[in-house]
Amino acid sequence: MAEKKISLMDTVKQASKGVISGIDKKDVEHWVEIYFLGKAYQVPAGLTIMQALEYAGYRLIRSCGCRAGFCGACSTVFRRKGEYKLQTAMACQTRVEDGMYLVQIPFSPAEKPLYDIEKEKYEASVFLKYFPEVARCVSCNTCTKACPQDLQVMDYVQAALKGDYKQVAELSFECIQCGLCAIRCPAEIVQYHVAQFGRRMYGKYGIPREENTEKRVKEIKNGEFNKKFEEIMSLSEEELRSVYTEQQNTREVY
Amino acid sequence: MKIPYFPGCTLKTTAKNFEISALEVSKVLDIELVELPKWNCCGTVTSLTDDDLMHHLAPIRDLIRVEEMNESGLVDNEYRVVALCTMCFNVLKRSNQRIKERPDEFKKLNDFMYLEKDYQGKTEVIHYMELLRDLDFSKVSEKVKNPLKGLKVSPYYGCLMLRPKEVGIDDPESPTIQADLLGAIGADVIDNPFKTRCCGSYQTVRDKYTVAELAYDIITRARKNGAEMITSSCPLCLFNLADRQKEVMELHPEFEPMPVLYFTQLMALAFGLDEKYFGFEDNFIDPRPLLREKGLLK
Amino acid sequence: MAELEFVGGYPTYMRESIKKVEQTRNRRIGKLVDQMTPKEREDILNLCHPDYAPGGKRELKIGPNKGDIVPNEVADLLEAYPLVNPDKIDLSVVDYDTDILIIGGGLAGTSAALLANDNGIPADRILLTNKLRHGDANSMMAQGGTQAADRPNDSPVLHYIDAMGGGHFTNKPDVLRALVEDAPGVIKWLEELGALFDKDENGNFVELTGGGTARRRMHACADYTGMEELRVIRDEFRNRKIPVLEFFPAIELLTDEENKVVGAILWNMETDEYKIVRAKATVLATGGFGRLHIRGFPTTNHYGATYDGPVMAYRTGARLRDADTVQYHPTGAAYPQQIIGLLLTEKLRTSGAQPVNKDGEEFVFPLEPRDVEAASFIRECYIRENGVKTPTGMKGIWLDTPLIDILNGPGATEKAFPAMVRMFQRFGIDMIKDPVLVFPTLHYQNGGIETDPEGSTNIKGLFVAGEISGGVHGKNRLMGNSTLDCMVFGRRAGVHSAEYVKKGVDVGQPGLKHVKKYVDELKSAKIETDRKSPLLLPDYRGKAALARGIDIF
């Protein structure tokens, strides 16, 4: 049984070989050629741009964060072979294609205005107070085309212009702040900062609060659970176990 | 009737009282103003540039929306879009005309907006006052429950409703449309020779005292003829005539404030609607004391 | 191997198995396998959970936890030599003098900064340093939710009992109590800052259960919970103009003659220059260790999760607790290759998705605590041989995600899991129509540097918060308690480090005496290795490129 267990773990380790360390050339069957900063590299087909760059020998410092599409670190701009249009993508979520011609943009030099949402009124004009450049939006839709999350960026910028906090929040919720919209915008709007402000204002002023939470905070502060805690914390492990098992039996259906 | 309606940014932010009164007044006249489901800022001044095609994207997108509304059944064979804000009206109408005169630019814009359906050129832009005039002002009179007798109102037109000639909805030198409308709701209409004089427009941002002087002239001339109130259809004109009265009083301490309203606010009052549709609390110079004095408001 | 044909993102041979899943779906709706008994749970863990299988751990030979068992990869880093040479480095010039140095800017570090600022430390007397960007942290990727017992049929006591049970009764009682009692306050704090939680039209939270929780108390922001929470508190942090450094990891802590922690050596990853920070208090919030790929598992963690904090703290004499336990999340993506190991939140199962094997048969209750659930998936794949093999050799079982829309109405999956739907779509898979393949993935560091309810450690001047700490979750963490841990103890560390500073701290000469002592211990224990730590970043460079590399610069 012991041998089986050890080989079990080794088998598992073998199965994930390609993702826990560098890829070995002999394990690769299909190849493509990509150009990074103009240099050609032969890389395994089917890898993400990020994995392909690492295969080519780049130890990533910038342009690498969560590796899962959430953090916006690996913003990439590329052209496909034979095409003139610039495409945008996140390197960790996009597969390489033969002839791909790419560069990464690890940073967007965007200023963020400073505000204290405690002190702001929930009014339309506040958007223009902190983001006057929003009025420069020409509705060219370049930001929407640049967004790797397929968000309707122009629409939420226009919503900001109209003071519609709810729409800004709803349309921009999945923004990973990768900066590609801001880099491309001809009106120098920093869309993701506008969106962050809109979301916070909506979350704070536009949605009612649940009273239970407020109530519970007060109850805890008043020590209403102290006695119960003292009881529970004085139980032996045996007793605690049986309390736990009983409690699990009363679990709410999920 | 159902007609596509373009509000514009200001009617959603600093000129909410214009929209609130207009929507309700329209209901009384059996007009349903169907807001464009998705619209963007018309672009105001920048959309009037002649040498930068990019700035025409914004108004043309809005015109595409009108065509889409017909396709999706939100409106039935209605390609007119009505604007309340005179600046939005002017910008949309001029962009529409311009693009039809320049087929290569028309194509370029459509190609650039490859994510949108092509603009077919079917949309027609009208001003709300035109809509009422076509309906006939007598129909407006029929709905008046509280005629504004004794209220001496002077209509102010400004520039964009009348100029350039291709866009204007009335004679640029001697317009009468707003006067006729005010007459239809029972007000005592007072003419103002400065009714088509420019209010100063965006100069208000850099040079408010020049604008204040213009406002002083316009209002004083109206007052000389007996006016107690001015109406307008443009949020910028209204701002320059009303909100700048603060600066007017700095320059001319003897100046007495005069209320400036959106014409739809007076219509709402005349139709006897609920107070919440008047929006008087947002007017810089509160009209209510005057209106109460005239017995028109409780 | 013949060329593979793909349909809907899956090769045709995997489609065969999907057909079987579709065939059994109707009879499986609403019918779940029974929960395991405590004995059954214990048995399966011993059978095939990677933490319990022998060969993965060894005894530590040095340091405060000498003799304790830890995973090999962890021991390799603890029993390694420092990056700096204590005899050669010049510590005389202090580059940053501050009151509170916070190392790591995830939910925990950022919360600590905000609360320290709230409690009397001026913004310019706080310094937050990040190895990558501010926000590059495991927190950003948390999906499922944050637990807080705010409903009338629930209480912090119930939350406490749930977490104790899930932690196999090894949690530190007073620390756990702090966690559950602070929880509703954390939710309130986030609401005031403007975080957007899932709510109904009346403003009431939409709360679900999680594995091992007896009540619905998971507060979520679609499947972007961590991202939303961190974005909001990071925005607040930026508004306060608290100084922040990026791409500047700490590579060693500094101690004075009394062995108080008085700062750290930071290293500019892009210019190789080091900087000395002298601080009255130091908060370590460096997160997890997924990139160590313990036992060869893929991971859900971000690029920088390399156990840096505990390595540096251990050298000062800080004690570890429960460092032997590793949490494997049962549902990491197993296909396609590009997303192997990435997190597929537990909320999928709470919303109705069922784990089934290659024949479409259910084999386990979907919401056992994570370690039990993970072990049962491993058993299904590798002992019962009922898993599906992918073209790259990974084995996995199906998570029947189409059940989510079936049970909750069309559009439910898209609404609750927009990030995940998008992620699969990018690779041609529609998770609303087809099941997805999952396998356990290395997820969380259950233990770490031992903490107390105030976030302090056994070393004066050293505070910890978040995943780096040990004692909150015992030997196994429940879903929704990690983001909570980060914020509760981030806040507490902020408050208490501020109090510590305000009382007056006599900062002695910053030095590396503790490191010299540690090196001596390594030598006495006959640890001969060229391993150095902290690791800072994993290395995924292609073997071919590495084999031809010349280190010139």
Short mmCIF file of N, CA and C in Angstrom, two decimals, chain A residues 134 137 139-161 167-168 171-172 174-176 178 180-182 185 189-195, chain B residues 38:
data_model
loop_
_atom_site.label_atom_id
_atom_site.label_comp_id
_atom_site.label_asym_id
_atom_site.label_seq_id
_atom_site.Cartn_x
_atom_site.Cartn_y
_atom_site.Cartn_z
N VAL A 134 -13.74 63.49 -19.25
CA VAL A 134 -14.81 62.63 -19.74
C VAL A 134 -15.66 63.37 -20.77
N CYS A 137 -14.97 62.93 -24.55
CA CYS A 137 -15.22 61.68 -25.25
C CYS A 137 -15.89 61.95 -26.59
N SER A 139 -16.91 59.48 -28.55
CA SER A 139 -17.67 58.28 -28.90
C SER A 139 -17.04 57.52 -30.05
N CYS A 140 -15.73 57.48 -30.09
CA CYS A 140 -15.08 56.76 -31.19
C CYS A 140 -15.07 55.26 -30.96
N ASN A 141 -15.31 54.81 -29.72
CA ASN A 141 -15.40 53.38 -29.39
C ASN A 141 -14.05 52.66 -29.40
N THR A 142 -12.95 53.42 -29.47
CA THR A 142 -11.64 52.76 -29.46
C THR A 142 -11.42 51.99 -28.17
N CYS A 143 -11.90 52.56 -27.07
CA CYS A 143 -11.70 51.89 -25.78
C CYS A 143 -12.41 50.54 -25.74
N THR A 144 -13.64 50.51 -26.25
CA THR A 144 -14.40 49.27 -26.25
C THR A 144 -13.67 48.21 -27.07
N LYS A 145 -13.11 48.64 -28.22
CA LYS A 145 -12.40 47.68 -29.06
C LYS A 145 -11.14 47.19 -28.38
N ALA A 146 -10.55 48.01 -27.51
CA ALA A 146 -9.30 47.62 -26.86
C ALA A 146 -9.51 46.71 -25.66
N CYS A 147 -10.71 46.67 -25.12
CA CYS A 147 -10.92 45.99 -23.84
C CYS A 147 -10.84 44.47 -23.97
N PRO A 148 -9.91 43.83 -23.25
CA PRO A 148 -9.79 42.37 -23.35
C PRO A 148 -10.91 41.63 -22.61
N GLN A 149 -11.70 42.36 -21.82
CA GLN A 149 -12.80 41.74 -21.10
C GLN A 149 -14.13 41.94 -21.82
N ASP A 150 -14.07 42.48 -23.05
CA ASP A 150 -15.29 42.71 -23.85
C ASP A 150 -16.31 43.58 -23.14
N LEU A 151 -15.83 44.57 -22.40
CA LEU A 151 -16.77 45.47 -21.73
C LEU A 151 -17.21 46.58 -22.69
N GLN A 152 -18.35 47.15 -22.42
CA GLN A 152 -18.84 48.28 -23.22
C GLN A 152 -18.28 49.55 -22.60
N VAL A 153 -17.01 49.80 -22.88
CA VAL A 153 -16.32 50.89 -22.19
C VAL A 153 -16.88 52.25 -22.58
N MET A 154 -17.08 52.47 -23.88
CA MET A 154 -17.61 53.78 -24.30
C MET A 154 -18.94 54.04 -23.63
N ASP A 155 -19.75 53.01 -23.52
CA ASP A 155 -21.07 53.18 -22.90
C ASP A 155 -20.95 53.60 -21.45
N TYR A 156 -19.96 53.06 -20.72
CA TYR A 156 -19.91 53.48 -19.33
C TYR A 156 -19.28 54.86 -19.18
N VAL A 157 -18.41 55.23 -20.12
CA VAL A 157 -17.90 56.60 -20.09
C VAL A 157 -19.04 57.58 -20.35
N GLN A 158 -19.88 57.25 -21.31
CA GLN A 158 -21.04 58.10 -21.59
C GLN A 158 -21.99 58.11 -20.39
N ALA A 159 -22.11 56.97 -19.73
CA ALA A 159 -22.97 56.94 -18.54
C ALA A 159 -22.41 57.87 -17.47
N ALA A 160 -21.08 57.92 -17.37
CA ALA A 160 -20.46 58.82 -16.39
C ALA A 160 -20.79 60.26 -16.73
N LEU A 161 -20.76 60.57 -18.02
CA LEU A 161 -21.09 61.92 -18.47
C LEU A 161 -22.53 62.27 -18.09
N GLN A 167 -25.28 52.63 -14.08
CA GLN A 167 -24.82 52.06 -15.34
C GLN A 167 -23.31 51.93 -15.36
N VAL A 168 -22.63 52.94 -14.81
CA VAL A 168 -21.17 52.86 -14.77
C VAL A 168 -20.77 51.61 -14.00
N LEU A 171 -21.79 48.26 -15.98
CA LEU A 171 -21.05 47.97 -17.20
C LEU A 171 -19.57 47.76 -16.93
N SER A 172 -19.04 48.35 -15.87
CA SER A 172 -17.59 48.28 -15.67
C SER A 172 -17.19 47.24 -14.64
N GLU A 174 -16.56 44.12 -14.41
CA GLU A 174 -15.52 43.12 -14.64
C GLU A 174 -14.20 43.71 -15.11
N CYS A 175 -14.02 45.00 -14.93
CA CYS A 175 -12.80 45.65 -15.38
C CYS A 175 -11.61 45.18 -14.57
N ILE A 176 -10.54 44.73 -15.23
CA ILE A 176 -9.36 44.27 -14.52
C ILE A 176 -8.26 45.33 -14.49
N CYS A 178 -6.48 46.83 -16.80
CA CYS A 178 -5.27 46.49 -17.55
C CYS A 178 -4.66 47.71 -18.23
N LEU A 180 -5.36 49.12 -21.17
CA LEU A 180 -5.31 49.20 -22.64
C LEU A 180 -6.24 50.28 -23.17
N CYS A 181 -7.38 50.48 -22.52
CA CYS A 181 -8.32 51.51 -22.98
C CYS A 181 -7.69 52.89 -22.86
N ALA A 182 -7.06 53.13 -21.72
CA ALA A 182 -6.50 54.45 -21.47
C ALA A 182 -5.36 54.77 -22.43
N CYS A 185 -6.96 55.73 -25.88
CA CYS A 185 -8.01 56.75 -25.98
C CYS A 185 -7.48 58.05 -26.54
N ILE A 189 -8.74 60.02 -21.80
CA ILE A 189 -9.55 59.65 -20.64
C ILE A 189 -8.94 58.39 -20.04
N VAL A 190 -8.94 58.28 -18.71
CA VAL A 190 -8.47 57.04 -18.08
C VAL A 190 -9.73 56.32 -17.61
N GLN A 191 -10.26 55.52 -18.50
CA GLN A 191 -11.58 54.93 -18.29
C GLN A 191 -11.67 54.15 -16.97
N TYR A 192 -10.64 53.38 -16.67
CA TYR A 192 -10.78 52.49 -15.51
C TYR A 192 -10.78 53.25 -14.19
N HIS A 193 -10.17 54.44 -14.17
CA HIS A 193 -10.26 55.24 -12.95
C HIS A 193 -11.64 55.86 -12.80
N VAL A 194 -12.20 56.28 -13.94
CA VAL A 194 -13.58 56.79 -13.92
C VAL A 194 -14.51 55.71 -13.38
N ALA A 195 -14.30 54.50 -13.89
CA ALA A 195 -15.17 53.39 -13.50
C ALA A 195 -15.02 53.07 -12.01
N LYS B 38 -29.82 53.62 -26.11
CA LYS B 38 -28.40 53.78 -25.78
C LYS B 38 -27.98 55.01 -26.55
#
